[in-house]
C-alpha cells in the first residue's frame, strides 16, 4: 500500500516540511488533502489517526503517525539509501543535528508562530495585527538569528557542512515572513544567515515544491 | 576524560531531565554547577560551549553539545547497553517515541511554561500572577492532557508499554505544579493520566535525584 500524507494542500508549515522531506528522499506518496477551513482535521476519521486533531499525519502501509518533525526523521530512515541523507549516521554528527533541530522547535518557533499569527493569519480573518506582539516576536527571532550568524560563520549549514534536517525544518514558517515583506532573514548585518537562507530558498526541491504545490507522486 | 555536565543546581527544566537521563543510563559524570544568578552562563568560556548561553550543556571528552532533549538522545546512544533504553531500536517504535517527544516540546511545554511563570516563579518572587494568562495556560494544558488520557488508556506509557524519553521529558516542569499546589496532573477526571503521572513521580531514579540533588558520580 502506498505512503499517504494527510495535510493541508499548501506547501507550508508542518505539511510543507514533510512534503519537502519526501521530495528530498525521492519517496513516492499519495497526498490526501485535509480541508482546515472545513475542520476536516477534527472529524472522527482523522482524529482516529491523530488524536490531537492537527495536520499533518502519515499512513505508511498501516503505520500511522503525526508530528511533522517526527515524521521527517521516520521518512529519512524509511527511505535510507535514496535521496539526501537528512540525519547523519555518526553518533556525534547526529547529536549536533538534533541539537539544531531542538533550537528551531524550542527557541525559534514559539516567537515565530506568534508573529505569523499576527501578520498572516489575522489579516486573512479581517483582524488587525497586534504590533507589540509582532515587535517582541521579531526581536526574539532576531536575537536567535544573531547566534545563527556565529554558527554559520563556522560551517555552511546549521549542523555542519551538509544540508540536514536541522536546516530543512526552517522552511515551514520563516517563508511566511519573507512573503509578507519582513526581511529578517536577509539583513546585511547578518551576512552568514543571509547566505544560508538564500541557499535554502534556492534549493531545487524547495523551488519545485513551491512552484508545483502539494501533489501526489503516484 | 569523564563526561562533564554543566547545569544549574536546581533539579528542574532541561537541567533536571539531563540529570535524570544520566541516572537512567547509570553514566559516570562530573557535575559542574553554573550559577545563573551570577551570570556564569554568559561568560565567554560558557558561550564557547553554548552560544545560546543556556543551561544545560555537556562536554564528553571534548565533544560539547547543548539542548537538553538532544543531549538525552545522545546519552542514550553513548551509553547504549547500560541502564534503561530511552529510545527504542525498532524504526516504528522509535518514530512513536519521537512523535510523543514532539508533542511535549511543541504543545505541552509552551503553555506549561506560561503557567509555571505565573503560578510558581512570580509567586516565589512575591509578584502578582497574571490570572488570565495562568488560566489560559491551564486550559491549554488540560486540552493536551485530555488527549494523553486517550493515549494512556491504550498503553502504560506515552509511546508504548515501556518508559522512554517521551515520558522522561515531562519531568522538566510539570513536577513544579504539584509542588506549588496545582494538581492538574492528577485530577480524578483523567484517571489514566493520574496513574501515569504517579508512576513517573514514584520512579526510583527520580526520587533519588530529588532527594540527593545534582552531584557528580565521580
Short mmCIF file of C-alpha atoms in Angstrom, two decimals:
data_model
loop_
_atom_site.label_atom_id
_atom_site.label_comp_id
_atom_site.label_asym_id
_atom_site.label_seq_id
_atom_site.Cartn_x
_atom_site.Cartn_y
_atom_site.Cartn_z
CA UNK A 1 0.00 0.00 0.00
CA UNK A 2 1.33 3.43 -0.92
CA UNK A 3 2.57 6.00 1.59
CA UNK A 4 -0.21 8.50 2.34
CA UNK A 5 0.38 12.08 3.52
CA UNK A 6 -2.63 13.77 5.12
CA UNK A 7 -2.04 17.51 5.01
CA UNK A 8 -3.44 20.87 4.10
CA UNK A 9 -2.79 21.27 0.35
CA UNK A 10 -0.46 24.26 0.79
CA UNK A 11 3.33 23.72 0.85
CA UNK A 12 3.74 25.46 4.21
CA UNK A 13 4.08 24.66 7.90
CA UNK A 14 4.34 21.04 9.05
CA UNK A 15 2.74 19.63 5.90
CA UNK A 16 5.16 21.61 3.79
CA UNK A 17 8.24 20.31 5.56
CA UNK A 18 7.05 16.71 5.29
CA UNK A 19 6.40 17.23 1.56
CA UNK A 20 9.90 18.69 1.28
CA UNK A 21 11.44 15.69 3.08
CA UNK A 22 9.53 13.29 0.83
CA UNK A 23 10.95 15.16 -2.17
CA UNK A 24 14.50 15.08 -0.71
CA UNK A 25 14.15 11.31 -0.20
CA UNK A 26 12.62 10.84 -3.67
CA UNK A 27 9.83 8.94 -1.93
CA UNK A 28 6.58 8.09 -3.67
CA UNK A 29 3.47 9.20 -1.82
CA UNK A 30 -0.21 9.99 -2.21
CA UNK A 31 -1.43 13.35 -0.91
CA UNK A 32 -4.76 13.21 0.90
CA UNK A 33 -5.73 16.87 1.24
CA UNK A 34 -7.29 17.91 4.56
CA UNK A 35 -9.50 20.99 4.41
CA UNK A 36 -8.67 23.00 7.52
CA UNK A 37 -11.39 25.59 6.91
CA UNK A 38 -13.96 22.82 6.92
CA UNK A 39 -12.24 21.49 10.08
CA UNK A 40 -11.66 18.08 8.50
CA UNK A 41 -8.76 17.63 10.93
CA UNK A 42 -11.32 17.48 13.76
CA UNK A 43 -13.51 14.83 12.11
CA UNK A 44 -13.66 11.46 13.90
CA UNK A 45 -11.98 9.68 10.99
CA UNK A 46 -8.95 11.97 11.10
CA UNK A 47 -8.81 12.09 14.91
CA UNK A 48 -8.52 8.27 14.85
CA UNK A 49 -5.12 8.85 13.21
CA UNK A 50 -4.10 11.95 15.16
CA UNK A 51 -5.98 12.38 18.44
CA UNK A 52 -4.59 15.92 18.71
CA UNK A 53 -6.60 16.87 15.62
CA UNK A 54 -3.70 18.55 13.80
CA UNK A 55 -2.09 18.16 10.39
CA UNK A 56 -0.02 16.55 9.02
CA UNK A 57 -0.22 12.80 9.59
CA UNK A 58 1.01 9.86 7.55
CA UNK A 59 -0.14 6.32 6.95
CA UNK A 60 2.73 4.20 5.65
CA UNK A 61 1.14 0.90 4.71
CA UNK A 62 -0.72 0.78 8.01
CA UNK A 63 1.86 2.55 10.20
CA UNK A 64 0.22 5.80 11.28
CA UNK A 65 2.00 8.74 12.89
CA UNK A 66 1.84 12.52 13.31
CA UNK A 67 4.06 15.49 14.35
CA UNK A 68 5.94 16.78 11.30
CA UNK A 69 9.45 16.76 12.79
CA UNK A 70 8.99 13.15 13.97
CA UNK A 71 7.59 12.17 10.56
CA UNK A 72 10.67 13.70 8.89
CA UNK A 73 13.02 11.52 10.96
CA UNK A 74 10.96 8.42 10.14
CA UNK A 75 10.92 9.21 6.40
CA UNK A 76 14.70 9.71 6.40
CA UNK A 77 15.15 6.31 7.99
CA UNK A 78 12.46 4.50 6.00
CA UNK A 79 13.97 5.68 2.70
CA UNK A 80 17.59 5.40 3.83
CA UNK A 81 19.87 4.83 0.88
CA UNK A 82 17.96 7.07 -1.52
CA UNK A 83 17.92 10.81 -1.96
CA UNK A 84 19.52 13.15 0.57
CA UNK A 85 20.68 11.89 3.97
CA UNK A 86 18.88 14.23 6.36
CA UNK A 87 20.08 12.76 9.65
CA UNK A 88 23.72 11.59 9.66
CA UNK A 89 24.76 8.07 10.65
CA UNK A 90 27.57 9.10 13.01
CA UNK A 91 26.54 9.46 16.67
CA UNK A 92 28.16 12.86 17.25
CA UNK A 93 27.13 14.26 13.88
CA UNK A 94 23.58 13.16 14.55
CA UNK A 95 23.65 14.73 18.02
CA UNK A 96 24.62 18.07 16.50
CA UNK A 97 21.71 17.82 14.06
CA UNK A 98 19.33 17.05 16.94
CA UNK A 99 20.79 19.99 18.84
CA UNK A 100 19.99 22.33 15.96
CA UNK A 101 16.54 20.81 15.39
CA UNK A 102 15.84 21.43 19.06
CA UNK A 103 16.86 25.09 18.80
CA UNK A 104 14.38 25.57 15.95
CA UNK A 105 11.47 23.97 17.78
CA UNK A 106 12.12 25.29 21.29
CA UNK A 107 13.69 28.71 20.72
CA UNK A 108 12.89 29.96 17.23
CA UNK A 109 9.44 28.52 16.61
CA UNK A 110 7.47 29.93 19.59
CA UNK A 111 8.00 33.64 18.76
CA UNK A 112 7.79 32.84 15.02
CA UNK A 113 4.43 31.16 15.48
CA UNK A 114 3.16 34.24 17.34
CA UNK A 115 4.38 36.65 14.66
CA UNK A 116 2.95 34.53 11.82
CA UNK A 117 -0.40 34.51 13.65
CA UNK A 118 -0.38 38.32 13.79
CA UNK A 119 0.91 39.17 10.32
CA UNK A 120 -0.51 36.30 8.26
CA UNK A 121 -3.49 34.63 9.92
CA UNK A 122 -5.21 37.65 11.49
CA UNK A 123 -5.27 39.78 8.32
CA UNK A 124 -6.78 36.78 6.47
CA UNK A 125 -9.60 36.92 9.01
CA UNK A 126 -10.02 40.67 8.75
CA UNK A 127 -8.37 41.28 12.14
CA UNK A 128 -5.68 43.86 12.85
CA UNK A 129 -2.25 42.60 13.96
CA UNK A 130 -1.06 43.48 17.46
CA UNK A 131 2.13 45.42 16.67
CA UNK A 132 3.52 44.98 20.19
CA UNK A 133 3.39 41.18 19.83
CA UNK A 134 4.96 41.44 16.38
CA UNK A 135 7.78 43.68 17.61
CA UNK A 136 8.55 41.49 20.64
CA UNK A 137 8.47 38.35 18.49
CA UNK A 138 10.72 39.80 15.82
CA UNK A 139 13.22 40.91 18.46
CA UNK A 140 13.34 37.37 19.91
CA UNK A 141 13.77 35.88 16.44
CA UNK A 142 16.48 38.40 15.65
CA UNK A 143 18.36 37.52 18.86
CA UNK A 144 18.30 33.85 17.86
CA UNK A 145 19.48 34.70 14.34
CA UNK A 146 22.41 36.63 15.84
CA UNK A 147 23.59 33.30 17.26
CA UNK A 148 22.91 31.57 13.93
CA UNK A 149 25.23 34.19 12.41
CA UNK A 150 28.04 32.96 14.67
CA UNK A 151 27.27 29.29 13.96
CA UNK A 152 27.05 29.82 10.21
CA UNK A 153 30.41 31.56 10.31
CA UNK A 154 31.92 28.14 11.14
CA UNK A 155 30.21 25.89 8.63
CA UNK A 156 27.93 26.02 5.63
CA UNK A 157 24.78 24.67 7.25
CA UNK A 158 23.48 24.72 10.81
CA UNK A 159 24.89 21.38 11.94
CA UNK A 160 27.97 21.12 9.71
CA UNK A 161 28.87 21.41 6.07
CA UNK A 162 26.00 19.29 4.77
CA UNK A 163 22.32 20.16 4.44
CA UNK A 164 20.38 18.25 7.09
CA UNK A 165 17.00 18.08 8.80
CA UNK A 166 18.22 20.93 11.03
CA UNK A 167 18.14 23.29 8.02
CA UNK A 168 15.05 21.78 6.41
CA UNK A 169 12.77 22.39 9.42
CA UNK A 170 13.29 26.14 8.92
CA UNK A 171 11.33 26.04 5.67
CA UNK A 172 7.96 25.64 7.40
CA UNK A 173 7.22 29.10 8.77
CA UNK A 174 10.02 31.56 8.05
CA UNK A 175 8.99 31.83 4.37
CA UNK A 176 5.67 33.31 5.56
CA UNK A 177 7.50 36.29 6.99
CA UNK A 178 9.56 36.77 3.89
CA UNK A 179 6.42 36.65 1.77
CA UNK A 180 4.93 39.42 3.91
CA UNK A 181 7.93 41.61 3.27
CA UNK A 182 9.67 41.00 6.60
CA UNK A 183 13.31 40.79 5.52
CA UNK A 184 14.68 39.47 8.80
CA UNK A 185 16.43 36.51 7.10
CA UNK A 186 18.50 38.61 4.69
CA UNK A 187 19.52 41.73 6.60
CA UNK A 188 23.03 42.94 5.71
CA UNK A 189 24.04 42.85 9.38
CA UNK A 190 23.90 39.02 9.24
CA UNK A 191 25.68 38.03 6.03
CA UNK A 192 26.14 34.35 7.03
CA UNK A 193 22.45 33.92 7.78
CA UNK A 194 21.57 35.67 4.52
CA UNK A 195 23.90 33.37 2.56
CA UNK A 196 22.42 30.29 4.26
CA UNK A 197 18.84 31.44 3.79
CA UNK A 198 19.37 32.18 0.11
CA UNK A 199 20.84 28.68 -0.31
CA UNK A 200 17.78 27.15 1.34
CA UNK A 201 15.39 29.17 -0.80
CA UNK A 202 17.28 28.23 -3.98
CA UNK A 203 17.38 24.52 -3.19
CA UNK A 204 15.82 22.74 -6.20
CA UNK A 205 13.46 20.57 -4.15
CA UNK A 206 12.13 23.71 -2.41
CA UNK A 207 11.76 25.68 -5.62
CA UNK A 208 9.90 22.78 -7.26
CA UNK A 209 7.59 22.28 -4.26
CA UNK A 210 6.64 25.95 -4.17
CA UNK A 211 6.15 26.08 -7.96
CA UNK A 212 4.11 22.88 -8.28
CA UNK A 213 2.44 22.78 -4.87
CA UNK A 214 1.47 19.77 -2.79
CA UNK A 215 0.65 16.79 -5.01
CA UNK A 216 0.84 13.02 -5.09
CA UNK A 217 3.79 11.49 -6.83
CA UNK A 218 1.75 8.37 -7.57
CA UNK B 1 38.15 12.27 30.50
CA UNK B 2 34.84 11.80 32.31
CA UNK B 3 31.72 13.44 30.92
CA UNK B 4 31.16 16.93 32.29
CA UNK B 5 27.60 18.10 32.90
CA UNK B 6 27.18 21.87 33.09
CA UNK B 7 23.88 22.83 34.70
CA UNK B 8 22.08 24.90 37.28
CA UNK B 9 21.85 23.15 40.65
CA UNK B 10 18.04 23.03 40.56
CA UNK B 11 16.54 19.69 39.59
CA UNK B 12 14.14 21.16 37.04
CA UNK B 13 13.83 22.21 33.42
CA UNK B 14 16.42 20.95 30.98
CA UNK B 15 18.94 20.53 33.82
CA UNK B 16 16.63 18.09 35.57
CA UNK B 17 15.88 15.95 32.57
CA UNK B 18 19.53 15.54 31.59
CA UNK B 19 20.40 14.69 35.22
CA UNK B 20 17.61 12.09 35.15
CA UNK B 21 18.79 10.67 31.80
CA UNK B 22 22.34 10.36 33.21
CA UNK B 23 20.90 8.46 36.18
CA UNK B 24 18.76 6.23 33.95
CA UNK B 25 21.86 5.37 31.89
CA UNK B 26 23.98 4.83 35.04
CA UNK B 27 26.51 7.13 33.42
CA UNK B 28 29.58 8.42 35.25
CA UNK B 29 29.83 12.20 35.14
CA UNK B 30 31.21 15.29 36.84
CA UNK B 31 28.62 17.95 37.70
CA UNK B 32 29.86 21.49 37.02
CA UNK B 33 27.40 23.91 38.59
CA UNK B 34 26.55 27.03 36.58
CA UNK B 35 25.34 29.87 38.78
CA UNK B 36 22.73 31.68 36.70
CA UNK B 37 22.28 34.42 39.30
CA UNK B 38 25.99 35.18 38.97
CA UNK B 39 25.55 35.07 35.16
CA UNK B 40 28.03 32.23 34.78
CA UNK B 41 26.08 31.15 31.68
CA UNK B 42 27.05 34.42 29.99
CA UNK B 43 30.84 34.03 30.38
CA UNK B 44 32.95 33.70 27.23
CA UNK B 45 34.03 30.26 28.41
CA UNK B 46 30.46 29.00 28.68
CA UNK B 47 29.27 30.69 25.49
CA UNK B 48 32.07 28.87 23.65
CA UNK B 49 30.22 25.65 24.57
CA UNK B 50 26.69 27.00 24.11
CA UNK B 51 26.40 30.15 22.01
CA UNK B 52 22.75 30.45 23.08
CA UNK B 53 24.02 30.90 26.67
CA UNK B 54 21.54 28.49 28.19
CA UNK B 55 21.90 25.54 30.53
CA UNK B 56 22.48 22.66 30.41
CA UNK B 57 25.43 21.66 28.24
CA UNK B 58 27.75 18.67 28.29
CA UNK B 59 31.34 18.06 27.33
CA UNK B 60 32.00 14.39 26.68
CA UNK B 61 35.78 14.12 26.39
CA UNK B 62 35.93 17.08 24.05
CA UNK B 63 32.53 16.66 22.38
CA UNK B 64 30.43 19.62 23.51
CA UNK B 65 26.70 19.96 22.95
CA UNK B 66 23.59 21.66 24.34
CA UNK B 67 19.75 21.44 24.14
CA UNK B 68 18.51 19.04 26.83
CA UNK B 69 16.31 16.81 24.62
CA UNK B 70 19.18 16.42 22.11
CA UNK B 71 21.62 15.65 24.94
CA UNK B 72 19.26 12.94 26.24
CA UNK B 73 19.19 11.23 22.82
CA UNK B 74 23.00 11.37 22.68
CA UNK B 75 23.35 9.92 26.18
CA UNK B 76 21.03 7.03 25.35
CA UNK B 77 23.20 6.15 22.38
CA UNK B 78 26.54 6.89 24.02
CA UNK B 79 25.69 4.63 26.96
CA UNK B 80 23.77 2.06 24.93
CA UNK B 81 23.78 -1.32 26.61
CA UNK B 82 23.62 0.04 30.14
CA UNK B 83 20.73 1.29 32.20
CA UNK B 84 17.30 1.98 30.71
CA UNK B 85 16.80 2.08 26.94
CA UNK B 86 15.28 5.51 26.42
CA UNK B 87 14.88 5.41 22.64
CA UNK B 88 13.92 2.03 21.13
CA UNK B 89 15.92 0.32 18.40
CA UNK B 90 12.99 -0.50 16.10
CA UNK B 91 12.23 2.14 13.46
CA UNK B 92 8.49 2.35 14.06
CA UNK B 93 8.80 2.18 17.85
CA UNK B 94 11.37 4.97 17.72
CA UNK B 95 9.12 7.05 15.47
CA UNK B 96 6.30 6.81 18.01
CA UNK B 97 8.70 7.98 20.75
CA UNK B 98 9.79 10.93 18.59
CA UNK B 99 6.12 11.71 17.93
CA UNK B 100 5.43 11.91 21.67
CA UNK B 101 8.58 13.96 22.35
CA UNK B 102 7.42 16.40 19.67
CA UNK B 103 4.03 16.76 21.35
CA UNK B 104 5.76 17.57 24.63
CA UNK B 105 8.04 20.23 23.18
CA UNK B 106 5.58 21.80 20.75
CA UNK B 107 2.22 21.54 22.53
CA UNK B 108 2.73 20.74 26.22
CA UNK B 109 5.82 22.73 27.21
CA UNK B 110 4.74 26.22 25.98
CA UNK B 111 1.51 26.52 28.00
CA UNK B 112 3.24 24.80 30.91
CA UNK B 113 5.99 27.42 30.83
CA UNK B 114 3.28 30.12 30.93
CA UNK B 115 1.63 28.58 33.99
CA UNK B 116 4.93 27.92 35.80
CA UNK B 117 5.99 31.54 35.19
CA UNK B 118 2.76 32.91 36.64
CA UNK B 119 1.93 30.45 39.43
CA UNK B 120 5.41 29.36 40.51
CA UNK B 121 8.17 31.83 39.62
CA UNK B 122 6.22 35.06 40.10
CA UNK B 123 4.67 33.89 43.34
CA UNK B 124 8.11 32.87 44.66
CA UNK B 125 9.38 36.37 43.88
CA UNK B 126 6.42 38.00 45.59
CA UNK B 127 4.97 39.27 42.29
CA UNK B 128 1.28 39.14 41.41
CA UNK B 129 0.46 36.43 38.87
CA UNK B 130 -1.44 37.34 35.71
CA UNK B 131 -4.52 35.20 36.35
CA UNK B 132 -5.78 35.48 32.78
CA UNK B 133 -2.50 34.12 31.40
CA UNK B 134 -2.41 31.38 34.03
CA UNK B 135 -6.00 30.32 33.26
CA UNK B 136 -5.30 30.35 29.54
CA UNK B 137 -2.24 28.15 30.09
CA UNK B 138 -4.14 25.77 32.36
CA UNK B 139 -6.88 25.36 29.74
CA UNK B 140 -4.31 24.57 27.04
CA UNK B 141 -2.54 22.04 29.29
CA UNK B 142 -5.87 20.46 30.15
CA UNK B 143 -6.73 20.08 26.45
CA UNK B 144 -3.43 18.25 25.83
CA UNK B 145 -3.93 16.05 28.89
CA UNK B 146 -7.41 15.09 27.65
CA UNK B 147 -5.66 13.54 24.65
CA UNK B 148 -2.99 11.95 26.86
CA UNK B 149 -5.92 10.34 28.72
CA UNK B 150 -6.98 8.62 25.48
CA UNK B 151 -3.40 7.59 24.65
CA UNK B 152 -2.66 6.27 28.13
CA UNK B 153 -5.72 4.04 28.04
CA UNK B 154 -4.01 2.08 25.26
CA UNK B 155 -0.61 1.56 26.84
CA UNK B 156 1.24 2.13 30.07
CA UNK B 157 3.50 4.94 28.92
CA UNK B 158 3.14 7.62 26.27
CA UNK B 159 4.80 5.74 23.42
CA UNK B 160 4.03 2.14 24.38
CA UNK B 161 4.35 -0.14 27.37
CA UNK B 162 7.91 0.85 28.24
CA UNK B 163 9.21 4.03 29.86
CA UNK B 164 11.03 6.07 27.22
CA UNK B 165 12.46 9.52 26.57
CA UNK B 166 8.89 10.58 25.66
CA UNK B 167 7.91 10.18 29.33
CA UNK B 168 11.24 11.44 30.69
CA UNK B 169 10.97 14.85 29.02
CA UNK B 170 7.84 15.51 31.09
CA UNK B 171 9.88 15.79 34.28
CA UNK B 172 11.13 19.23 33.24
CA UNK B 173 8.33 21.50 34.52
CA UNK B 174 5.19 19.56 35.42
CA UNK B 175 6.53 18.39 38.82
CA UNK B 176 6.76 22.04 39.86
CA UNK B 177 2.99 22.37 39.55
CA UNK B 178 2.13 19.82 42.23
CA UNK B 179 4.95 21.16 44.41
CA UNK B 180 3.15 24.52 44.25
CA UNK B 181 -0.38 23.32 44.86
CA UNK B 182 -1.51 22.95 41.23
CA UNK B 183 -2.82 19.40 40.85
CA UNK B 184 -3.68 19.34 37.14
CA UNK B 185 -1.62 16.16 36.52
CA UNK B 186 -3.68 14.05 38.95
CA UNK B 187 -7.30 15.20 38.61
CA UNK B 188 -9.92 12.43 39.05
CA UNK B 189 -11.43 13.17 35.62
CA UNK B 190 -8.27 11.79 33.98
CA UNK B 191 -7.51 8.54 35.80
CA UNK B 192 -5.05 7.26 33.15
CA UNK B 193 -3.00 10.45 33.25
CA UNK B 194 -3.06 10.35 37.06
CA UNK B 195 -1.89 6.73 37.08
CA UNK B 196 0.91 7.52 34.59
CA UNK B 197 1.97 10.66 36.44
CA UNK B 198 2.07 8.88 39.80
CA UNK B 199 4.27 6.20 38.22
CA UNK B 200 6.64 8.86 36.93
CA UNK B 201 6.76 10.58 40.31
CA UNK B 202 7.47 7.24 42.05
CA UNK B 203 10.25 6.21 39.67
CA UNK B 204 13.30 5.39 41.85
CA UNK B 205 15.81 7.36 39.73
CA UNK B 206 13.61 10.49 40.09
CA UNK B 207 13.09 10.06 43.80
CA UNK B 208 16.84 9.66 44.34
CA UNK B 209 17.64 12.66 42.15
CA UNK B 210 15.19 14.90 44.02
CA UNK B 211 16.43 13.66 47.39
CA UNK B 212 20.16 13.95 46.68
CA UNK B 213 20.20 16.81 44.17
CA UNK B 214 22.66 17.43 41.35
CA UNK B 215 26.02 15.86 42.12
CA UNK B 216 28.95 14.19 40.40
CA UNK B 217 29.12 10.41 40.39
CA UNK B 218 32.92 10.64 40.35
#
